PDB file of C-alpha atoms in Angstrom:
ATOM      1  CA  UNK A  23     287.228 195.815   4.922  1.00  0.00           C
ATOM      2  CA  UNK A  24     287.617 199.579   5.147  1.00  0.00           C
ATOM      3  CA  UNK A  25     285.451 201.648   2.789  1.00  0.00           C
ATOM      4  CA  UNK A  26     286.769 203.963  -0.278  1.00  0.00           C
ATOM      5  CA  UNK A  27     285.616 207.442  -0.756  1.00  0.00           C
ATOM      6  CA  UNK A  28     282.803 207.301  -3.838  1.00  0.00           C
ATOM      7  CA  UNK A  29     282.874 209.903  -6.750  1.00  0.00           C
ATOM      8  CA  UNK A  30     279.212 211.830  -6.172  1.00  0.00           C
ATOM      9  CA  UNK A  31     277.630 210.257  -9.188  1.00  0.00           C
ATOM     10  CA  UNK A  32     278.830 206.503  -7.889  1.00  0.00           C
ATOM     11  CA  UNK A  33     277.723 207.726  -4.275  1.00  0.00           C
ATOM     12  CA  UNK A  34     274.443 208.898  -5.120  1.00  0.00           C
ATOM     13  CA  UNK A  35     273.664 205.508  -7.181  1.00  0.00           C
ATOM     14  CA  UNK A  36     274.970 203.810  -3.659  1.00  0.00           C
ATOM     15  CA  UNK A  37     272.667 205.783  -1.587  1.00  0.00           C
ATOM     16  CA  UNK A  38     269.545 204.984  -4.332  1.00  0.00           C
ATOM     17  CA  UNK A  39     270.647 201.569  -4.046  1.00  0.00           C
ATOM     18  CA  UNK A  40     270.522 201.741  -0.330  1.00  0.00           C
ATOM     19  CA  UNK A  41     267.253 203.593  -0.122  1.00  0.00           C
ATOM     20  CA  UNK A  42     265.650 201.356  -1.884  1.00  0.00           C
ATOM     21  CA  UNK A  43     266.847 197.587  -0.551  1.00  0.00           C
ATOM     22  CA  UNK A  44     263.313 196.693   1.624  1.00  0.00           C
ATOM     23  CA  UNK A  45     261.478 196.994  -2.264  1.00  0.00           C
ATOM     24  CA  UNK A  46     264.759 195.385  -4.013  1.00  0.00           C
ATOM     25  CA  UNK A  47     264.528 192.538  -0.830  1.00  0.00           C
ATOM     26  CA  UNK A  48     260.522 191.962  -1.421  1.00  0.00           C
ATOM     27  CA  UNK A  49     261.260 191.603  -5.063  1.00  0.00           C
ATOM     28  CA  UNK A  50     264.253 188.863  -4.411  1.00  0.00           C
ATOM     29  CA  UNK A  51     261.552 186.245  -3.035  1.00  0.00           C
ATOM     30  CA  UNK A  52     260.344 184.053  -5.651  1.00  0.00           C
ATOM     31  CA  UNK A  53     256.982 182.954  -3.746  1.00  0.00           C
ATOM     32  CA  UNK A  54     256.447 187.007  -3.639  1.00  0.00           C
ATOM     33  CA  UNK A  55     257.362 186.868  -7.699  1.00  0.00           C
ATOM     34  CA  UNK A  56     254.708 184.316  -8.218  1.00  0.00           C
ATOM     35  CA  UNK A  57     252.075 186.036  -6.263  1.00  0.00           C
ATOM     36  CA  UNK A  58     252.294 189.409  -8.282  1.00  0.00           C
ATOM     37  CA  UNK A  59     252.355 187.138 -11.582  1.00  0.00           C
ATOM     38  CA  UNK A  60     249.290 185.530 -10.418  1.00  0.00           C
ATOM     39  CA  UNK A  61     247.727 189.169  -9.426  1.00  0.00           C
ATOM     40  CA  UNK A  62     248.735 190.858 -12.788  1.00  0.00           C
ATOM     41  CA  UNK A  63     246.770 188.267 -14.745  1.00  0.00           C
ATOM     42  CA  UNK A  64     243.707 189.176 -12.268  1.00  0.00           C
ATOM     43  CA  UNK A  65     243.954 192.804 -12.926  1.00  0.00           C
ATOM     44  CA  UNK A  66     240.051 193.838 -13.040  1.00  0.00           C
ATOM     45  CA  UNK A  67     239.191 191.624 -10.370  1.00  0.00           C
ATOM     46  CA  UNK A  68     241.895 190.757  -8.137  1.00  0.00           C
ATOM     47  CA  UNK A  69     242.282 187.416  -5.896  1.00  0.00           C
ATOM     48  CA  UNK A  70     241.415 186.439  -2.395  1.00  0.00           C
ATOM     49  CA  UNK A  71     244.007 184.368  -0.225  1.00  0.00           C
ATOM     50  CA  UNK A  72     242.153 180.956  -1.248  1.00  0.00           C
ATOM     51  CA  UNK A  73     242.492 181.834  -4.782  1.00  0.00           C
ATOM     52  CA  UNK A  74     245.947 182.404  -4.966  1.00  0.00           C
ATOM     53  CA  UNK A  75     246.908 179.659  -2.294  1.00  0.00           C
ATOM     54  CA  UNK A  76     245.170 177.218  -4.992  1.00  0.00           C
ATOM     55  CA  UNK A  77     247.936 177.983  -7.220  1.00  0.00           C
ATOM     56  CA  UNK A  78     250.789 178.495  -5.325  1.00  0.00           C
ATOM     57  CA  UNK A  79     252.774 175.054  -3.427  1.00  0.00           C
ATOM     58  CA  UNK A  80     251.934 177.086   0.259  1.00  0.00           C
ATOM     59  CA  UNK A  81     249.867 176.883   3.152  1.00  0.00           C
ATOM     60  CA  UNK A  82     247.685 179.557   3.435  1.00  0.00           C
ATOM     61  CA  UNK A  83     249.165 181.414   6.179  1.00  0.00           C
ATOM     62  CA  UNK A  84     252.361 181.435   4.294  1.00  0.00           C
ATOM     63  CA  UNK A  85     250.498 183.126   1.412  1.00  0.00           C
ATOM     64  CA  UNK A  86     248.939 185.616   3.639  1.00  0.00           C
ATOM     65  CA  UNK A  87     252.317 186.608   5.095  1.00  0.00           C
ATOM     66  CA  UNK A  88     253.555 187.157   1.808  1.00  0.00           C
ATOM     67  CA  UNK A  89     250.605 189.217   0.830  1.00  0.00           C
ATOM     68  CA  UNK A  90     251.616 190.908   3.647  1.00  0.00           C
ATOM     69  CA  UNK A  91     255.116 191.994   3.370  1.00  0.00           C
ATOM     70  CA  UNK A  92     253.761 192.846  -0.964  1.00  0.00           C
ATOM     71  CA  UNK A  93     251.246 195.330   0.888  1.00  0.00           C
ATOM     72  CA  UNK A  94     253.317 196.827   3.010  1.00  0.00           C
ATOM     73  CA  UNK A  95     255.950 197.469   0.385  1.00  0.00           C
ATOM     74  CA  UNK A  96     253.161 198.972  -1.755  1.00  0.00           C
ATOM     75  CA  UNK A  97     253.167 196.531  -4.393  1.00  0.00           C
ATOM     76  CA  UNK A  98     249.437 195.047  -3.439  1.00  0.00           C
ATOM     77  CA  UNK A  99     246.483 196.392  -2.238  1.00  0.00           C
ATOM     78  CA  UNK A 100     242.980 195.359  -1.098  1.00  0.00           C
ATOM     79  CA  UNK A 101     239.707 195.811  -1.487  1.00  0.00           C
ATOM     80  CA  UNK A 102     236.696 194.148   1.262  1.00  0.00           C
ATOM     81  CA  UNK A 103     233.911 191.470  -0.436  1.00  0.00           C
ATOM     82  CA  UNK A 104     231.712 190.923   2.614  1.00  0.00           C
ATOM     83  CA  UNK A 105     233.943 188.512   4.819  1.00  0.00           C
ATOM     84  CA  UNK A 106     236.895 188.306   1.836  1.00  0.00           C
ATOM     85  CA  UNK A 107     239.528 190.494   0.920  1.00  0.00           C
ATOM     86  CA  UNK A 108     240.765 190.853  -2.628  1.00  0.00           C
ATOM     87  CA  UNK A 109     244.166 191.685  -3.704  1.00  0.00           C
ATOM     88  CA  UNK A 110     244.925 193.703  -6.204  1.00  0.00           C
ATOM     89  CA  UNK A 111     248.549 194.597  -7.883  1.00  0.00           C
ATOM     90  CA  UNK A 112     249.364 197.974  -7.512  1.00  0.00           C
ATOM     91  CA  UNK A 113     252.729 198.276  -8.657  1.00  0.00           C
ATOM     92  CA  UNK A 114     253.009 202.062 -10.482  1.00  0.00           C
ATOM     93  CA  UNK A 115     255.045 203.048  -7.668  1.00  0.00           C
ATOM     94  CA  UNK A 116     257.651 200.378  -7.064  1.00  0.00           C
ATOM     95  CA  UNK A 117     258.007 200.753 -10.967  1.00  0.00           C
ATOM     96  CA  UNK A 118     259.242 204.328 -11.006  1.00  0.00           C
ATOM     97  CA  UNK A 119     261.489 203.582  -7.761  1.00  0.00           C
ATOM     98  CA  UNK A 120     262.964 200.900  -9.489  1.00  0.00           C
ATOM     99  CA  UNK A 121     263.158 203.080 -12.673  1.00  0.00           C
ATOM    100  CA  UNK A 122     264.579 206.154 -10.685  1.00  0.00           C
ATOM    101  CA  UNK A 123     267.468 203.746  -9.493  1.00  0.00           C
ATOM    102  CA  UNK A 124     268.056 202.204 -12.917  1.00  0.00           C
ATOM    103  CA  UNK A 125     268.668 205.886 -13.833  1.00  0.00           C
ATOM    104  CA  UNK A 126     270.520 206.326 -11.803  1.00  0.00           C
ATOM    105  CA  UNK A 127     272.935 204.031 -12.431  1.00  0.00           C
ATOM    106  CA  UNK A 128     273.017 204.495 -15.908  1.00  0.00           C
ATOM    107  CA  UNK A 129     273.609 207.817 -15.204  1.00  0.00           C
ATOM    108  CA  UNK A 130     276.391 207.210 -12.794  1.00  0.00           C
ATOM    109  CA  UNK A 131     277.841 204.875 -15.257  1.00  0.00           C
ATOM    110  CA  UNK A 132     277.632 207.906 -18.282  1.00  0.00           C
ATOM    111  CA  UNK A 133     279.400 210.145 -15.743  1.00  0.00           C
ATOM    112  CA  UNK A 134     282.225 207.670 -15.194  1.00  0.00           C
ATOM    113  CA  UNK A 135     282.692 206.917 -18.781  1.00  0.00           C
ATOM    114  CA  UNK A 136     283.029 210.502 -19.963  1.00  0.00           C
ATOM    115  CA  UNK A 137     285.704 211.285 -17.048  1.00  0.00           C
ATOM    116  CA  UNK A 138     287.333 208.632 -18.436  1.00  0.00           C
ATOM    117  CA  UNK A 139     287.651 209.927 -22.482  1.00  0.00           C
TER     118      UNK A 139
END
């Protein structure tokens, strides 16, 4: 399948799109959708790993590695309770990524339309 030329508006929305598929990707799980559920109800106090593996159908090690790949993407964060950690959601900056994309797009989308009238 060969590729087509983009207008710059459709390009740029691409390129947005492309910059920003390891957040879109952590999002997609629905484990990883369940865990920041369970952390945005826990706001003020956040979770450790036994908390939210008591709620979740997962082994604890497959919690952790979820925690894991929600940390790294910037979407969790902890804090140290003696020998615990506690997660907390931290998602203000995923939110305006996604929100800069979804501009985008609308934006591309605008552009199209009015070269069309």
């Amino acid at each position: 399948m060969s590729e087509t030329t983009l207008p710059q508006g459709r390009q740029k929305a691409l390129d947005e799109f492309i910059s920003n598929l390891d957040l879109l990707n952590t999002l997609a799980d629905q484990n990883r959708q369940r865990l920041i559920i369970l952390l945005g109800a826990h706001l003020n106090t956040g979770l450790t790993v036994t908390e939210l593996t008591s709620h979740m159908s997962l082994s604890q090690p497959a919690v952790s590695h979820h925690l894991k790949i929600l940390r790294q993407a910037g979407l969790v964060s902890t804090t140290h309770e003696g020998l615990n950690h506690r997660y907390h959601l931290t998602v203000n900056d995923a939110l305006d990524q996604v929100g800069h994309l979804l501009n985008t797009i609308r934006n591309s989308n605008n552009s199209a339309q009015q070269t069309k009238e």
